[in-house]
């Protein structure tokens, strides 16, 4: 199942790769201890749950595929089956994707295809549960979807599963070459990042007229950034006020992608968006920045890398991997914490 969204450049930036590697290492180190403690407990629970999972999947797919295998009765009511068998979290992300799709009528957004049958066309379909195991502490099931008749073939996929508060099983993700839920999250994160930069670009147009180069400061507050980032930013900003009189500041360049004052953003393009293991999104952008301090404005390309976190029903900036961190390849949050420790 492939992810479809607006066409974009297949470009990887050096900073994006550094950021992804550093964050992945950090997440892995932080989670290793918890993973070891919970693995034996999860495996013990899974031995009891395996029979339940197989029974649930056979029941669900028998119900779903009976509708697909009826000839000449129109398309199955996929939405009804989704509401019946998918997890609340998966349904929430589907809802976010549907809201996004309304902004792009006539375009395909998100994963392209039918997750129940892993195809767009079908004749007769059946399902077999091959195995039940765990992945990252979550129960999973490997299944085979078999197409026969005019559309023959097999698709091997993994289903992530979860229980609700009432103890009922739900499908939490469809994983073929990649996670469908992560693909949906990435589409929504990319779209909301572009909306954020559209507001930044509009503000840059205003500041070119007013010459008020502090007007972007409002984007360093919620709802544009996470609560955790904003707390750190306030602490460092407050500490730096005394140093600014001497021309010294932690924020010696603008983390939104501007190297210094008298620069403004002309355009922004997302070149890469991935969902990390901790659920945050890492987004690489290519910015076209205009230098307004010369008689004839000049433009240059500036790579930018953001870490976005889902908070209060939207993607917010949780960290910057560019700007003041360009040379070190570190997160700005990490540097702010070092800065605060150094002042203690």
Short mmCIF file of C-alpha atoms in Angstrom, two decimals:
data_model
loop_
_atom_site.label_atom_id
_atom_site.label_comp_id
_atom_site.label_asym_id
_atom_site.label_seq_id
_atom_site.Cartn_x
_atom_site.Cartn_y
_atom_site.Cartn_z
CA UNK A 1 0.00 0.00 0.00
CA UNK A 2 1.60 3.23 -1.08
CA UNK A 3 1.31 6.65 0.45
CA UNK A 4 -0.04 9.28 -1.91
CA UNK A 5 0.02 13.01 -1.32
CA UNK A 6 1.03 16.09 -3.21
CA UNK A 7 4.05 15.40 -5.36
CA UNK A 8 7.25 16.48 -3.72
CA UNK A 9 10.97 16.24 -4.28
CA UNK A 10 12.77 13.02 -3.31
CA UNK A 11 15.54 14.92 -1.51
CA UNK A 12 17.41 13.90 1.62
CA UNK A 13 19.34 16.49 3.56
CA UNK A 14 22.46 15.94 5.60
CA UNK A 15 20.84 17.56 8.62
CA UNK A 16 17.77 15.35 8.37
CA UNK A 17 19.90 12.19 8.44
CA UNK A 18 21.93 13.42 11.41
CA UNK A 19 18.76 14.37 13.28
CA UNK A 20 17.04 11.07 12.55
CA UNK A 21 20.07 9.05 13.66
CA UNK A 22 20.58 11.02 16.87
CA UNK A 23 16.94 10.92 17.86
CA UNK A 24 16.54 7.23 17.01
CA UNK A 25 19.59 6.43 19.18
CA UNK A 26 18.25 8.54 22.04
CA UNK A 27 14.80 6.93 21.85
CA UNK A 28 16.33 3.45 21.73
CA UNK A 29 18.54 4.05 24.78
CA UNK A 30 15.64 5.50 26.76
CA UNK A 31 13.33 2.62 25.95
CA UNK A 32 15.71 -0.36 26.27
CA UNK A 33 15.23 -0.75 30.02
CA UNK A 34 11.45 -0.56 29.86
CA UNK A 35 11.37 -2.94 26.89
CA UNK A 36 13.38 -5.57 28.79
CA UNK A 37 11.13 -5.30 31.85
CA UNK A 38 7.88 -5.54 29.92
CA UNK A 39 8.85 -8.15 27.31
CA UNK A 40 8.42 -11.22 29.55
CA UNK A 41 5.15 -9.87 30.92
CA UNK A 42 3.85 -9.17 27.40
CA UNK A 43 4.83 -12.64 26.19
CA UNK A 44 3.03 -14.25 29.13
CA UNK A 45 -0.12 -12.26 28.42
CA UNK A 46 0.14 -13.07 24.71
CA UNK A 47 0.04 -16.81 25.37
CA UNK A 48 -3.40 -16.31 26.87
CA UNK A 49 -4.51 -13.79 24.26
CA UNK A 50 -3.38 -15.67 21.12
CA UNK A 51 -6.54 -17.75 20.91
CA UNK A 52 -8.68 -14.65 21.45
CA UNK A 53 -6.81 -12.76 18.72
CA UNK A 54 -7.15 -15.54 16.16
CA UNK A 55 -10.86 -15.88 16.96
CA UNK A 56 -11.37 -12.10 16.70
CA UNK A 57 -9.59 -11.85 13.35
CA UNK A 58 -11.39 -14.80 11.84
CA UNK A 59 -14.74 -13.39 12.95
CA UNK A 60 -13.93 -9.87 11.74
CA UNK A 61 -12.63 -10.94 8.33
CA UNK A 62 -15.46 -13.42 7.80
CA UNK A 63 -17.87 -10.53 8.34
CA UNK A 64 -15.89 -8.10 6.15
CA UNK A 65 -15.06 -10.45 3.30
CA UNK A 66 -18.61 -11.77 3.04
CA UNK A 67 -19.54 -8.29 1.84
CA UNK A 68 -16.61 -8.13 -0.60
CA UNK A 69 -17.40 -11.55 -2.04
CA UNK A 70 -21.01 -10.75 -2.89
CA UNK A 71 -21.11 -10.08 -6.61
CA UNK A 72 -23.16 -7.30 -8.17
CA UNK A 73 -24.21 -5.65 -4.90
CA UNK A 74 -22.04 -2.54 -5.11
CA UNK A 75 -19.04 -1.62 -2.99
CA UNK A 76 -18.89 -2.80 0.64
CA UNK A 77 -19.51 -0.27 3.41
CA UNK A 78 -15.86 0.03 4.43
CA UNK A 79 -16.59 2.87 6.87
CA UNK A 80 -19.02 0.67 8.81
CA UNK A 81 -16.47 -2.15 9.07
CA UNK A 82 -13.78 0.32 10.15
CA UNK A 83 -15.96 1.67 12.97
CA UNK A 84 -16.79 -1.87 14.06
CA UNK A 85 -13.30 -3.41 14.09
CA UNK A 86 -10.61 -0.69 14.14
CA UNK A 87 -9.18 0.94 17.26
CA UNK A 88 -10.33 4.39 18.48
CA UNK A 89 -6.83 5.74 17.82
CA UNK A 90 -6.78 4.53 14.21
CA UNK A 91 -10.27 5.98 13.67
CA UNK A 92 -9.13 9.30 15.14
CA UNK A 93 -6.29 9.52 12.62
CA UNK A 94 -8.65 8.55 9.80
CA UNK A 95 -10.83 11.46 10.88
CA UNK A 96 -7.87 13.85 10.74
CA UNK A 97 -7.07 12.61 7.23
CA UNK A 98 -10.68 13.11 6.13
CA UNK A 99 -10.63 16.70 7.42
CA UNK A 100 -7.43 17.29 5.48
CA UNK A 101 -8.81 15.68 2.30
CA UNK A 102 -11.67 18.21 2.20
CA UNK A 103 -9.09 20.91 1.47
CA UNK A 104 -7.92 19.06 -1.65
CA UNK A 105 -11.03 18.00 -3.57
CA UNK A 106 -10.28 15.59 -6.40
CA UNK A 107 -6.85 14.63 -5.01
CA UNK A 108 -5.82 11.37 -3.35
CA UNK A 109 -4.41 12.00 0.11
CA UNK A 110 -3.06 9.36 2.45
CA UNK A 111 -2.63 5.64 1.74
CA UNK A 112 -4.03 4.62 -1.63
CA UNK A 113 -5.90 1.33 -1.55
CA UNK A 114 -8.22 -0.74 0.63
CA UNK A 115 -6.60 -1.89 3.86
CA UNK A 116 -9.00 -4.79 4.33
CA UNK A 117 -8.12 -6.53 1.08
CA UNK A 118 -4.81 -4.77 0.29
CA UNK A 119 -5.97 -4.01 -3.25
CA UNK A 120 -8.14 -1.69 -5.30
CA UNK A 121 -9.80 -4.40 -7.40
CA UNK A 122 -11.01 -7.83 -6.33
CA UNK A 123 -13.07 -10.85 -7.30
CA UNK A 124 -13.02 -13.39 -4.44
CA UNK A 125 -10.98 -12.79 -1.26
CA UNK A 126 -10.03 -14.94 1.73
CA UNK A 127 -7.85 -14.47 4.83
CA UNK A 128 -5.58 -16.80 6.83
CA UNK A 129 -3.94 -16.07 10.20
CA UNK A 130 -0.34 -17.28 9.97
CA UNK A 131 1.01 -16.38 13.41
CA UNK A 132 0.54 -14.20 16.49
CA UNK A 133 3.46 -12.47 18.21
CA UNK A 134 4.52 -9.12 19.68
CA UNK A 135 6.32 -6.10 18.27
CA UNK A 136 7.53 -3.32 20.57
CA UNK A 137 5.25 -4.60 23.29
CA UNK A 138 2.15 -4.67 21.13
CA UNK A 139 0.36 -7.87 19.98
CA UNK A 140 0.62 -8.43 16.23
CA UNK A 141 -0.71 -11.01 13.80
CA UNK A 142 0.79 -12.03 10.47
CA UNK A 143 -1.96 -12.77 7.98
CA UNK A 144 -2.26 -13.70 4.31
CA UNK A 145 -4.88 -12.15 2.05
CA UNK A 146 -5.57 -14.41 -0.95
CA UNK A 147 -7.25 -13.12 -4.10
CA UNK A 148 -8.75 -15.64 -6.53
CA UNK A 149 -10.79 -15.46 -9.70
CA UNK A 150 -10.06 -12.60 -12.08
CA UNK A 151 -7.71 -10.88 -9.60
CA UNK A 152 -5.44 -13.61 -8.26
CA UNK A 153 -2.50 -13.22 -5.92
CA UNK A 154 -1.50 -13.05 -2.26
CA UNK A 155 -0.62 -10.23 0.12
CA UNK A 156 1.25 -10.90 3.37
CA UNK A 157 0.71 -8.20 5.98
CA UNK A 158 0.99 -7.67 9.72
CA UNK A 159 -1.82 -6.36 11.88
CA UNK A 160 -1.15 -4.50 15.12
CA UNK A 161 -3.84 -5.15 17.72
CA UNK A 162 -5.04 -3.63 20.97
CA UNK A 163 -7.78 -4.04 23.56
CA UNK A 164 -10.22 -1.32 24.58
CA UNK A 165 -11.24 -0.57 28.17
CA UNK A 166 -13.97 -3.21 27.93
CA UNK A 167 -11.49 -5.90 26.92
CA UNK A 168 -12.55 -6.09 23.26
CA UNK A 169 -9.91 -6.52 20.55
CA UNK A 170 -9.42 -4.02 17.72
CA UNK A 171 -7.08 -3.71 14.76
CA UNK A 172 -4.77 -0.79 15.50
CA UNK A 173 -2.71 -0.75 12.30
CA UNK A 174 -2.20 -2.43 8.91
CA UNK A 175 1.48 -2.93 8.16
CA UNK A 176 2.55 -3.97 4.67
CA UNK A 177 5.77 -2.35 3.47
CA UNK A 178 5.15 0.29 6.12
CA UNK A 179 2.62 1.30 8.74
CA UNK A 180 -0.65 2.66 7.37
CA UNK A 181 -1.28 4.65 10.56
CA UNK A 182 2.17 6.23 10.36
CA UNK A 183 1.53 7.10 6.71
CA UNK A 184 -1.66 8.90 7.75
CA UNK A 185 0.13 10.69 10.60
CA UNK A 186 2.90 11.80 8.22
CA UNK A 187 0.40 13.20 5.71
CA UNK A 188 -1.37 15.21 8.42
CA UNK A 189 1.96 16.37 9.92
CA UNK A 190 3.21 17.49 6.51
CA UNK A 191 0.01 19.37 5.76
CA UNK A 192 -0.06 21.14 9.11
CA UNK A 193 3.62 22.02 8.80
CA UNK A 194 2.93 23.65 5.43
CA UNK A 195 0.01 25.56 6.99
CA UNK A 196 2.36 26.79 9.71
CA UNK A 197 4.93 27.97 7.19
CA UNK A 198 2.23 29.65 5.12
CA UNK A 199 1.49 31.79 8.18
CA UNK A 200 5.22 32.44 8.67
CA UNK A 201 5.58 33.50 5.04
CA UNK A 202 2.61 35.88 5.35
CA UNK A 203 4.17 37.36 8.48
CA UNK A 204 7.47 37.77 6.63
CA UNK A 205 5.69 39.77 3.93
CA UNK A 206 4.31 42.04 6.62
CA UNK A 207 7.65 42.48 8.36
CA UNK A 208 9.30 43.47 5.08
CA UNK A 209 6.93 46.44 5.02
CA UNK A 210 7.03 47.29 8.72
CA UNK A 211 10.70 46.39 9.33
CA UNK A 212 9.55 44.88 12.62
CA UNK A 213 11.79 41.81 12.77
CA UNK A 214 10.42 40.74 16.15
CA UNK A 215 7.03 39.89 14.65
CA UNK A 216 7.94 36.20 14.29
CA UNK A 217 8.28 35.89 18.07
CA UNK A 218 4.60 34.94 18.37
CA UNK A 219 5.38 31.67 16.60
CA UNK A 220 7.61 30.68 19.53
CA UNK A 221 4.50 30.35 21.69
CA UNK A 222 1.63 27.88 21.88
CA UNK A 223 -0.23 26.73 19.85
CA UNK A 224 2.67 26.72 17.36
CA UNK A 225 5.12 24.97 19.71
CA UNK A 226 4.61 22.34 22.40
CA UNK A 227 4.17 23.22 26.05
CA UNK A 228 7.52 21.60 26.91
CA UNK A 229 9.40 23.56 24.25
CA UNK A 230 7.70 26.82 25.26
CA UNK A 231 8.70 26.39 28.94
CA UNK A 232 12.33 25.89 27.95
CA UNK A 233 12.22 28.79 25.51
CA UNK A 234 10.82 31.13 28.20
CA UNK A 235 13.53 30.17 30.67
CA UNK A 236 16.36 30.74 28.20
CA UNK A 237 14.80 33.91 26.78
CA UNK A 238 14.39 35.37 30.26
CA UNK A 239 17.99 34.51 31.18
CA UNK A 240 19.27 36.07 27.96
CA UNK A 241 17.59 39.43 28.44
CA UNK A 242 20.47 40.67 30.60
CA UNK A 243 23.01 39.55 27.99
CA UNK A 244 21.31 41.18 25.01
CA UNK A 245 22.49 44.64 26.09
CA UNK A 246 26.01 43.36 25.45
CA UNK A 247 25.03 41.87 22.11
CA UNK A 248 25.07 38.30 23.43
CA UNK A 249 22.19 35.84 23.12
CA UNK A 250 21.60 32.09 22.96
CA UNK A 251 19.28 32.65 20.01
CA UNK A 252 21.94 34.10 17.70
CA UNK A 253 19.96 33.06 14.63
CA UNK A 254 16.29 32.42 13.99
CA UNK A 255 15.38 28.75 14.35
CA UNK A 256 12.51 29.05 11.87
CA UNK A 257 15.09 29.09 9.11
CA UNK A 258 16.33 32.68 9.04
CA UNK A 259 20.03 33.25 9.60
CA UNK A 260 19.62 36.75 10.99
CA UNK A 261 17.54 39.92 10.80
CA UNK A 262 16.58 41.44 7.45
CA UNK A 263 15.89 37.97 6.06
CA UNK A 264 12.46 36.61 5.18
CA UNK A 265 11.02 33.32 3.95
CA UNK A 266 9.69 33.31 0.39
CA UNK A 267 8.62 29.66 0.15
CA UNK A 268 8.82 26.30 1.93
CA UNK A 269 8.69 22.73 0.60
CA UNK A 270 8.58 19.52 2.62
CA UNK A 271 11.21 17.15 1.28
CA UNK A 272 10.92 14.39 3.88
CA UNK A 273 8.48 13.41 6.62
CA UNK A 274 8.75 10.34 8.82
CA UNK A 275 7.15 9.15 12.05
CA UNK A 276 9.69 8.16 14.69
CA UNK A 277 9.41 5.37 17.26
CA UNK A 278 8.33 7.80 19.97
CA UNK A 279 5.40 8.96 17.81
CA UNK A 280 6.83 12.35 16.89
CA UNK A 281 7.32 13.41 13.28
CA UNK A 282 10.68 14.48 11.86
CA UNK A 283 10.21 16.84 8.93
CA UNK A 284 12.87 18.16 6.55
CA UNK A 285 12.09 21.30 4.59
CA UNK A 286 13.75 23.27 1.84
CA UNK A 287 13.27 26.99 2.43
CA UNK A 288 13.81 29.79 -0.06
CA UNK A 289 14.98 32.73 2.03
CA UNK A 290 15.36 36.33 0.87
CA UNK A 291 18.07 38.63 2.17
CA UNK A 292 16.55 42.11 2.31
CA UNK A 293 19.52 44.00 3.71
CA UNK A 294 21.14 44.56 0.30
CA UNK A 295 20.01 47.00 -2.39
CA UNK A 296 18.93 44.15 -4.64
CA UNK A 297 17.33 41.34 -2.57
CA UNK A 298 19.05 37.99 -2.96
CA UNK A 299 17.59 34.55 -2.35
CA UNK A 300 19.21 31.34 -1.16
CA UNK A 301 18.09 27.83 -0.19
CA UNK A 302 18.16 26.95 3.49
CA UNK A 303 17.57 23.37 4.77
CA UNK A 304 15.41 23.14 7.86
CA UNK A 305 14.53 20.23 10.12
CA UNK A 306 11.68 20.20 12.65
CA UNK A 307 10.49 17.68 15.21
CA UNK A 308 6.70 17.82 15.48
CA UNK A 309 4.61 16.37 18.32
CA UNK A 310 0.87 15.67 18.38
CA UNK A 311 -0.50 17.77 21.24
CA UNK A 312 -3.99 19.09 21.96
CA UNK A 313 -5.34 17.76 18.67
CA UNK A 314 -2.68 19.23 16.36
CA UNK A 315 0.96 18.85 15.31
CA UNK A 316 3.16 21.36 17.12
CA UNK A 317 6.89 22.06 16.85
CA UNK A 318 8.67 20.23 19.67
CA UNK A 319 12.26 20.83 18.58
CA UNK A 320 14.46 22.43 15.91
CA UNK A 321 17.36 20.53 14.38
CA UNK A 322 18.58 23.51 12.37
CA UNK A 323 19.52 27.15 12.97
CA UNK A 324 21.70 27.40 16.08
CA UNK A 325 22.26 23.62 15.99
CA UNK A 326 23.43 23.48 12.37
CA UNK A 327 27.10 22.74 13.04
CA UNK A 328 26.64 20.36 15.97
CA UNK A 329 23.70 18.43 14.59
CA UNK A 330 22.06 18.57 18.04
CA UNK A 331 18.54 19.44 19.00
CA UNK A 332 17.84 22.99 20.10
CA UNK A 333 16.07 21.67 23.21
CA UNK A 334 19.23 19.80 24.22
CA UNK A 335 21.31 22.93 23.70
CA UNK A 336 18.85 25.01 25.75
CA UNK A 337 19.11 22.52 28.61
CA UNK A 338 22.95 22.69 28.43
CA UNK A 339 22.74 26.47 28.39
CA UNK A 340 20.53 26.53 31.48
CA UNK A 341 22.84 24.12 33.33
CA UNK A 342 25.84 26.28 32.46
CA UNK A 343 24.20 29.33 34.00
CA UNK A 344 23.40 27.55 37.28
#
